[in-house]
Every structure is written in structure tokens, then in C-alpha cells.
Amino acid sequence: MTTNTVTTNKVQQTISRNKLLRVAGVGWLFDAMDVGILSFVIAALAVEWGLTPSQAGWIGSVNSIGMAVGALIFGVLADKVGRKQIFMWTLVLFSIASGLSAFTTTLSAFMALRFLVGMGLGGELPVASTLVSESVEAKERGRVVVLLESFWAAGWLIAALISYFVIPSWGWRIALLLTAIPAIYAIYLRWHLPDSPQFVVKAESKKRSVVQNVREVWSKKYVRSTLMLWVLWFTVVFSYYGMFLWLPSVMVSKGFDMITSFKYVLIMTFAQLPGYFTAAWFIEKFGRKFVLVSYLIGTAVSAFIFGNAETMVVLLTSGMFLSFFNLGAWGALYAYTPEQYPAVIRGTGAGMAAAVGRIGGIFGPLLVGFLLTAGYDIGFIFAIFCGAIIIGVVGVIFLGQETKQIQLD
């Protein structure tokens, strides 16, 4: 093979990788936009509908219930019908349901649609990371998946901008209508997104039963990895949704008006981008375990300081570090998870781990609502999340295996 041919092949691979990252990343951005807007919508609904903290907590939790169901169902289906098909189906489901929720007038109808939104979101995220993991070379796989996750920060930024400029002037319904746009994007995906090359060549995937796949995830060969992932996903999602869905409301509780609170959360959100980019660089240099452990410890420390902050400067600074470390850890989590399993059960394994995580996402917002109603302060609540994150760190240290640049089966 000539030097020119090798160079041409590398250029083509780079173009293909960048196209996949861009196409899948935009879908990821839309996901984040919806979740981000929800945190601001909850704060607006609490005022407009007179919701109690417990009722507001249930909105976030029913979203996570849907995500748990969606991650499990669509993760399993991804090993049967392909990553691309599931990616499109979930995108359509969450965007249409989110748009319809703008027309609701009761809490029960809103929550029913948020369940469907959650199903779409819960299914799409692990499937998209699996698709990207299987489509790039081992030497850059971790970095590319973390960069995919960085689109989440862009989506949150858009959500914060929409919430800051749209909700105060035009209301939360218009903001939710904007989240229906991704349904159109699914048509583009149908023609421009290739399926995973590993799924395409693994004909045996379609012959295996769902029960077979689930059993193998818990077989002796993978039980250690599965246990580690389940603990890690539960603690990370429990703390993330407990903290971040309540950020605008926490700011309000500390004496800021709604518009000022939205502004400060927008500033905190900007810190997510360097969190992702530094994690993307470290993950191929020092490994997955290093990034997960160091960034989760940074998250725990930042959460403790944020919960006990008494001045605007400390609140804003610790909030920015919280965004920086937590979202960097999320990027590493999505890179690490698909690497624990072979292609024939990768969607099932990643989907099951994400589903367990979403159970944590159910209890996180509920716990905040319950404890606030019971009279506990934010400092105590965030200390609980800090402890949960440390449990996840211990799980990675003692059960996790380094997967940096290994070839996927």
C-alpha cells in the first residue's frame, strides 16, 4: 500500500468519524435540550400551577421512570434490529411526546407525556453511545464518545437560553413546543446515518433470544463488570437528577428571583464544555478509571460546597465546578459502559445498566422534594448526593477494569 493510499484512507476515516459524531451528536443535543428545559419548566409550573415540592419532584421522577423502561426495552431491541433503527425511533418518540406536553392543562396529563418522553430519552442515549463506540478505532474511541457527550452541554446551553429568554416572556408552553423539532431530524438520520459495522457483521445477534442476552450479561465472565456498572450508573444518575433538575428551584430557595436564577444556571452550564473537553483529552492519556474517579470526587466536593454556600460568589463558583466535574464524568461513563461487553450483548448490557441508573433518577428528585417538605435544608440534601457519588467511586476502584484502547469484540 502506497503512502498516498494510506493518507487517503486516514482522511476518509476522519471524515466518516466526524460525520458520525456530528449526526449522532445533534440527536444527543436535542435530548439534552429537552431535559434541560424540563428543569426550568418545573420551576415555572411550580409557580403557575401552585405545585408543592413533592409534586414538582414527581415530574422529574416520572421522567426517569420512563427512561428506565426505555433504556431496558430499546437497549434489548438494539441487539435485535440494529442501533440505527432504535436511534431514530426513540428520537421521534421523545420529541413528539415533548411537543404534545405543551398543550396539557393538568399535572396528570403532563406527567403521562413526560413518561413517554423519558422512554425515548432513556432508549436513545445508551444506543447512541454504543453505535459510536462500535464505529471508531480503539485508539480514539473513548475520546470520540466523550466528545459525543459534549453535545449534551450544547443542548443544556440552548435550553438555558430558551428558558431565560422565552419562558419569562412567552411561557413554558412555547419552550416545550420547540422540543418537538427533533422529530424532523429523524428523517435526515434515515438517509445519512450508517448502522454499526459490528452489528451488521454479527448475524448471530438477530438469532439470539432476549433471555439469552440478559443471562449472558450476568454470566460469570461479565458479572463483575455488570455489578460495577449498575452501582456506578445508579449513584451517578441518582445524584445528577437530584441536583441538576432542582438547580433553578434551589437558586430560588436561596433568595434569587426566577429570572436571576435562570441566568446563574446558564452561567454554570457553560462550565460543562471544558469539563467534557478535558475529560476527552485525559481519557485516552490516563484511562477511563482515572477520569471517572477524579471527576466524580471533584463532583462530590463541589456538591458539598454548593449545598452549603451562603454567598453568591461561593454558590456560583461551586456550581460551575459541579457542572465541570459532573458532566466530564458523564462523558467517561458513556465511553466506559459499551466497552464492558461484546457486540452481541452490548446494547442489552448498556441498556440494562442505564435502566438501573434511571431508577436512581426516579428517587433523586423525589428525595429532594420529600426532604424539603420535611424541613431539611439544601446542605443536608446535597451531602447525601455527595455520599452517593463516593460509593460509585469505590465501585469503580475495586470492581472496574481499565478498557483504554482495547479492541472491541
mmCIF file with all atom_site columns, N, CA and C in Angstrom, residues 79 83 130-131 133-138 141 196-205 216 221-222 337-347 403 405-409:
data_model
loop_
_atom_site.group_PDB
_atom_site.id
_atom_site.type_symbol
_atom_site.label_atom_id
_atom_site.label_alt_id
_atom_site.label_comp_id
_atom_site.label_asym_id
_atom_site.label_entity_id
_atom_site.label_seq_id
_atom_site.pdbx_PDB_ins_code
_atom_site.Cartn_x
_atom_site.Cartn_y
_atom_site.Cartn_z
_atom_site.occupancy
_atom_site.B_iso_or_equiv
_atom_site.pdbx_formal_charge
_atom_site.auth_seq_id
_atom_site.auth_comp_id
_atom_site.auth_asym_id
_atom_site.auth_atom_id
_atom_site.pdbx_PDB_model_num
ATOM 1   N N  . ASP A 1 79  ? -30.012 -4.808  20.057 1.00 0.00 ? 79  ASP A N  1
ATOM 2   C CA . ASP A 1 79  ? -29.270 -6.021  19.714 1.00 0.00 ? 79  ASP A CA 1
ATOM 3   C C  . ASP A 1 79  ? -30.045 -6.925  18.758 1.00 0.00 ? 79  ASP A C  1
ATOM 4   N N  . ARG A 1 83  ? -28.714 -0.630  15.819 1.00 0.00 ? 83  ARG A N  1
ATOM 5   C CA . ARG A 1 83  ? -28.580 0.611   16.576 1.00 0.00 ? 83  ARG A CA 1
ATOM 6   C C  . ARG A 1 83  ? -29.264 1.787   15.871 1.00 0.00 ? 83  ARG A C  1
ATOM 7   N N  . THR A 1 130 ? -23.383 3.357   22.111 1.00 0.00 ? 130 THR A N  1
ATOM 8   C CA . THR A 1 130 ? -22.979 2.042   21.606 1.00 0.00 ? 130 THR A CA 1
ATOM 9   C C  . THR A 1 130 ? -22.663 2.118   20.116 1.00 0.00 ? 130 THR A C  1
ATOM 10  N N  . LEU A 1 131 ? -23.509 2.794   19.367 1.00 0.00 ? 131 LEU A N  1
ATOM 11  C CA . LEU A 1 131 ? -23.307 2.962   17.925 1.00 0.00 ? 131 LEU A CA 1
ATOM 12  C C  . LEU A 1 131 ? -21.969 3.634   17.630 1.00 0.00 ? 131 LEU A C  1
ATOM 13  N N  . SER A 1 133 ? -19.344 3.904   19.687 1.00 0.00 ? 133 SER A N  1
ATOM 14  C CA . SER A 1 133 ? -18.242 3.067   20.190 1.00 0.00 ? 133 SER A CA 1
ATOM 15  C C  . SER A 1 133 ? -17.847 1.999   19.179 1.00 0.00 ? 133 SER A C  1
ATOM 16  N N  . GLU A 1 134 ? -18.839 1.451   18.491 1.00 0.00 ? 134 GLU A N  1
ATOM 17  C CA . GLU A 1 134 ? -18.581 0.360   17.555 1.00 0.00 ? 134 GLU A CA 1
ATOM 18  C C  . GLU A 1 134 ? -18.130 0.846   16.176 1.00 0.00 ? 134 GLU A C  1
ATOM 19  N N  . SER A 1 135 ? -18.114 2.157   15.995 1.00 0.00 ? 135 SER A N  1
ATOM 20  C CA . SER A 1 135 ? -17.863 2.692   14.657 1.00 0.00 ? 135 SER A CA 1
ATOM 21  C C  . SER A 1 135 ? -16.542 3.445   14.524 1.00 0.00 ? 135 SER A C  1
ATOM 22  N N  . VAL A 1 136 ? -15.761 3.526   15.612 1.00 0.00 ? 136 VAL A N  1
ATOM 23  C CA . VAL A 1 136 ? -14.480 4.237   15.545 1.00 0.00 ? 136 VAL A CA 1
ATOM 24  C C  . VAL A 1 136 ? -13.362 3.330   16.044 1.00 0.00 ? 136 VAL A C  1
ATOM 25  N N  . GLU A 1 137 ? -12.123 3.695   15.696 1.00 0.00 ? 137 GLU A N  1
ATOM 26  C CA . GLU A 1 137 ? -10.974 2.894   16.080 1.00 0.00 ? 137 GLU A CA 1
ATOM 27  C C  . GLU A 1 137 ? -10.734 2.939   17.587 1.00 0.00 ? 137 GLU A C  1
ATOM 28  N N  . ALA A 1 138 ? -10.103 1.857   18.101 1.00 0.00 ? 138 ALA A N  1
ATOM 29  C CA . ALA A 1 138 ? -9.878  1.727   19.536 1.00 0.00 ? 138 ALA A CA 1
ATOM 30  C C  . ALA A 1 138 ? -9.062  2.877   20.106 1.00 0.00 ? 138 ALA A C  1
ATOM 31  N N  . ARG A 1 141 ? -11.528 5.812   20.461 1.00 0.00 ? 141 ARG A N  1
ATOM 32  C CA . ARG A 1 141 ? -12.926 5.522   20.791 1.00 0.00 ? 141 ARG A CA 1
ATOM 33  C C  . ARG A 1 141 ? -13.403 6.302   22.017 1.00 0.00 ? 141 ARG A C  1
ATOM 34  N N  . SER A 1 196 ? -24.146 0.445   12.892 1.00 0.00 ? 196 SER A N  1
ATOM 35  C CA . SER A 1 196 ? -22.881 -0.034  13.444 1.00 0.00 ? 196 SER A CA 1
ATOM 36  C C  . SER A 1 196 ? -22.303 -1.137  12.566 1.00 0.00 ? 196 SER A C  1
ATOM 37  N N  . PRO A 1 197 ? -21.040 -1.019  12.127 1.00 0.00 ? 197 PRO A N  1
ATOM 38  C CA . PRO A 1 197 ? -20.439 -2.083  11.315 1.00 0.00 ? 197 PRO A CA 1
ATOM 39  C C  . PRO A 1 197 ? -20.335 -3.399  12.074 1.00 0.00 ? 197 PRO A C  1
ATOM 40  N N  . GLN A 1 198 ? -20.151 -3.335  13.405 1.00 0.00 ? 198 GLN A N  1
ATOM 41  C CA . GLN A 1 198 ? -20.066 -4.567  14.188 1.00 0.00 ? 198 GLN A CA 1
ATOM 42  C C  . GLN A 1 198 ? -21.408 -5.279  14.250 1.00 0.00 ? 198 GLN A C  1
ATOM 43  N N  . PHE A 1 199 ? -22.505 -4.502  14.351 1.00 0.00 ? 199 PHE A N  1
ATOM 44  C CA . PHE A 1 199 ? -23.824 -5.143  14.362 1.00 0.00 ? 199 PHE A CA 1
ATOM 45  C C  . PHE A 1 199 ? -24.133 -5.766  13.011 1.00 0.00 ? 199 PHE A C  1
ATOM 46  N N  . VAL A 1 200 ? -23.765 -5.084  11.946 1.00 0.00 ? 200 VAL A N  1
ATOM 47  C CA . VAL A 1 200 ? -24.054 -5.568  10.599 1.00 0.00 ? 200 VAL A CA 1
ATOM 48  C C  . VAL A 1 200 ? -23.387 -6.917  10.329 1.00 0.00 ? 200 VAL A C  1
ATOM 49  N N  . VAL A 1 201 ? -22.142 -7.079  10.784 1.00 0.00 ? 201 VAL A N  1
ATOM 50  C CA . VAL A 1 201 ? -21.411 -8.321  10.501 1.00 0.00 ? 201 VAL A CA 1
ATOM 51  C C  . VAL A 1 201 ? -21.733 -9.424  11.501 1.00 0.00 ? 201 VAL A C  1
ATOM 52  N N  . LYS A 1 202 ? -22.346 -9.090  12.632 1.00 0.00 ? 202 LYS A N  1
ATOM 53  C CA . LYS A 1 202 ? -22.679 -10.093 13.635 1.00 0.00 ? 202 LYS A CA 1
ATOM 54  C C  . LYS A 1 202 ? -24.087 -10.631 13.366 1.00 0.00 ? 202 LYS A C  1
ATOM 55  N N  . ALA A 1 203 ? -24.193 -11.509 12.403 1.00 0.00 ? 203 ALA A N  1
ATOM 56  C CA . ALA A 1 203 ? -25.502 -12.058 12.045 1.00 0.00 ? 203 ALA A CA 1
ATOM 57  C C  . ALA A 1 203 ? -26.123 -12.830 13.199 1.00 0.00 ? 203 ALA A C  1
ATOM 58  N N  . GLU A 1 204 ? -25.290 -13.383 14.086 1.00 0.00 ? 204 GLU A N  1
ATOM 59  C CA . GLU A 1 204 ? -25.804 -14.174 15.195 1.00 0.00 ? 204 GLU A CA 1
ATOM 60  C C  . GLU A 1 204 ? -26.622 -13.330 16.169 1.00 0.00 ? 204 GLU A C  1
ATOM 61  N N  . SER A 1 205 ? -26.418 -12.012 16.158 1.00 0.00 ? 205 SER A N  1
ATOM 62  C CA . SER A 1 205 ? -27.158 -11.140 17.071 1.00 0.00 ? 205 SER A CA 1
ATOM 63  C C  . SER A 1 205 ? -28.659 -11.298 16.890 1.00 0.00 ? 205 SER A C  1
ATOM 64  N N  . GLU A 1 216 ? -26.521 -13.703 29.720 1.00 0.00 ? 216 GLU A N  1
ATOM 65  C CA . GLU A 1 216 ? -25.088 -13.578 29.492 1.00 0.00 ? 216 GLU A CA 1
ATOM 66  C C  . GLU A 1 216 ? -24.516 -12.325 30.143 1.00 0.00 ? 216 GLU A C  1
ATOM 67  N N  . LYS A 1 221 ? -18.491 -14.507 33.358 1.00 0.00 ? 221 LYS A N  1
ATOM 68  C CA . LYS A 1 221 ? -17.496 -13.723 32.643 1.00 0.00 ? 221 LYS A CA 1
ATOM 69  C C  . LYS A 1 221 ? -17.721 -12.220 32.782 1.00 0.00 ? 221 LYS A C  1
ATOM 70  N N  . TYR A 1 222 ? -18.983 -11.800 32.898 1.00 0.00 ? 222 TYR A N  1
ATOM 71  C CA . TYR A 1 222 ? -19.299 -10.372 32.897 1.00 0.00 ? 222 TYR A CA 1
ATOM 72  C C  . TYR A 1 222 ? -19.916 -9.870  34.197 1.00 0.00 ? 222 TYR A C  1
ATOM 73  N N  . THR A 1 337 ? -19.041 2.321   29.443 1.00 0.00 ? 337 THR A N  1
ATOM 74  C CA . THR A 1 337 ? -20.101 1.307   29.530 1.00 0.00 ? 337 THR A CA 1
ATOM 75  C C  . THR A 1 337 ? -20.127 0.323   28.361 1.00 0.00 ? 337 THR A C  1
ATOM 76  N N  . PRO A 1 338 ? -20.146 0.759   27.097 1.00 0.00 ? 338 PRO A N  1
ATOM 77  C CA . PRO A 1 338 ? -20.217 -0.225  26.000 1.00 0.00 ? 338 PRO A CA 1
ATOM 78  C C  . PRO A 1 338 ? -18.974 -1.110  25.903 1.00 0.00 ? 338 PRO A C  1
ATOM 79  N N  . GLU A 1 339 ? -17.856 -0.657  26.470 1.00 0.00 ? 339 GLU A N  1
ATOM 80  C CA . GLU A 1 339 ? -16.607 -1.411  26.373 1.00 0.00 ? 339 GLU A CA 1
ATOM 81  C C  . GLU A 1 339 ? -16.571 -2.631  27.278 1.00 0.00 ? 339 GLU A C  1
ATOM 82  N N  . GLN A 1 340 ? -17.601 -2.816  28.091 1.00 0.00 ? 340 GLN A N  1
ATOM 83  C CA . GLN A 1 340 ? -17.616 -3.938  29.032 1.00 0.00 ? 340 GLN A CA 1
ATOM 84  C C  . GLN A 1 340 ? -18.147 -5.232  28.404 1.00 0.00 ? 340 GLN A C  1
ATOM 85  N N  . TYR A 1 341 ? -18.757 -5.138  27.213 1.00 0.00 ? 341 TYR A N  1
ATOM 86  C CA . TYR A 1 341 ? -19.440 -6.298  26.630 1.00 0.00 ? 341 TYR A CA 1
ATOM 87  C C  . TYR A 1 341 ? -19.091 -6.482  25.152 1.00 0.00 ? 341 TYR A C  1
ATOM 88  N N  . PRO A 1 342 ? -19.257 -7.712  24.629 1.00 0.00 ? 342 PRO A N  1
ATOM 89  C CA . PRO A 1 342 ? -19.086 -7.942  23.186 1.00 0.00 ? 342 PRO A CA 1
ATOM 90  C C  . PRO A 1 342 ? -20.303 -7.437  22.417 1.00 0.00 ? 342 PRO A C  1
ATOM 91  N N  . ALA A 1 343 ? -20.181 -7.342  21.111 1.00 0.00 ? 343 ALA A N  1
ATOM 92  C CA . ALA A 1 343 ? -21.217 -6.718  20.285 1.00 0.00 ? 343 ALA A CA 1
ATOM 93  C C  . ALA A 1 343 ? -22.578 -7.392  20.417 1.00 0.00 ? 343 ALA A C  1
ATOM 94  N N  . VAL A 1 344 ? -22.605 -8.726  20.580 1.00 0.00 ? 344 VAL A N  1
ATOM 95  C CA . VAL A 1 344 ? -23.890 -9.439  20.579 1.00 0.00 ? 344 VAL A CA 1
ATOM 96  C C  . VAL A 1 344 ? -24.757 -9.097  21.778 1.00 0.00 ? 344 VAL A C  1
ATOM 97  N N  . ILE A 1 345 ? -24.149 -8.629  22.878 1.00 0.00 ? 345 ILE A N  1
ATOM 98  C CA . ILE A 1 345 ? -24.948 -8.253  24.049 1.00 0.00 ? 345 ILE A CA 1
ATOM 99  C C  . ILE A 1 345 ? -24.653 -6.815  24.492 1.00 0.00 ? 345 ILE A C  1
ATOM 100 N N  . ARG A 1 346 ? -23.977 -6.062  23.649 1.00 0.00 ? 346 ARG A N  1
ATOM 101 C CA . ARG A 1 346 ? -23.567 -4.708  24.056 1.00 0.00 ? 346 ARG A CA 1
ATOM 102 C C  . ARG A 1 346 ? -24.768 -3.798  24.295 1.00 0.00 ? 346 ARG A C  1
ATOM 103 N N  . GLY A 1 347 ? -25.739 -3.826  23.396 1.00 0.00 ? 347 GLY A N  1
ATOM 104 C CA . GLY A 1 347 ? -26.927 -2.991  23.580 1.00 0.00 ? 347 GLY A CA 1
ATOM 105 C C  . GLY A 1 347 ? -27.705 -3.390  24.821 1.00 0.00 ? 347 GLY A C  1
ATOM 106 N N  . THR A 1 403 ? -10.192 -0.210  30.312 1.00 0.00 ? 403 THR A N  1
ATOM 107 C CA . THR A 1 403 ? -10.516 -0.640  28.946 1.00 0.00 ? 403 THR A CA 1
ATOM 108 C C  . THR A 1 403 ? -9.931  0.292   27.894 1.00 0.00 ? 403 THR A C  1
ATOM 109 N N  . GLN A 1 405 ? -8.301  1.733   24.948 1.00 0.00 ? 405 GLN A N  1
ATOM 110 C CA . GLN A 1 405 ? -7.765  1.318   23.657 1.00 0.00 ? 405 GLN A CA 1
ATOM 111 C C  . GLN A 1 405 ? -7.782  -0.200  23.411 1.00 0.00 ? 405 GLN A C  1
ATOM 112 N N  . ILE A 1 406 ? -8.644  -0.920  24.125 1.00 0.00 ? 406 ILE A N  1
ATOM 113 C CA . ILE A 1 406 ? -8.799  -2.347  23.823 1.00 0.00 ? 406 ILE A CA 1
ATOM 114 C C  . ILE A 1 406 ? -9.657  -2.497  22.572 1.00 0.00 ? 406 ILE A C  1
ATOM 115 N N  . GLN A 1 407 ? -9.433  -3.584  21.825 1.00 0.00 ? 407 GLN A N  1
ATOM 116 C CA . GLN A 1 407 ? -10.245 -3.861  20.645 1.00 0.00 ? 407 GLN A CA 1
ATOM 117 C C  . GLN A 1 407 ? -11.574 -4.484  21.081 1.00 0.00 ? 407 GLN A C  1
ATOM 118 N N  . LEU A 1 408 ? -12.693 -3.935  20.587 1.00 0.00 ? 408 LEU A N  1
ATOM 119 C CA . LEU A 1 408 ? -13.999 -4.481  20.938 1.00 0.00 ? 408 LEU A CA 1
ATOM 120 C C  . LEU A 1 408 ? -14.299 -5.726  20.104 1.00 0.00 ? 408 LEU A C  1
ATOM 121 N N  . ASP A 1 409 ? -14.917 -6.721  20.753 1.00 0.00 ? 409 ASP A N  1
ATOM 122 C CA . ASP A 1 409 ? -15.308 -7.958  20.052 1.00 0.00 ? 409 ASP A CA 1
ATOM 123 C C  . ASP A 1 409 ? -16.526 -7.712  19.177 1.00 0.00 ? 409 ASP A C  1
#
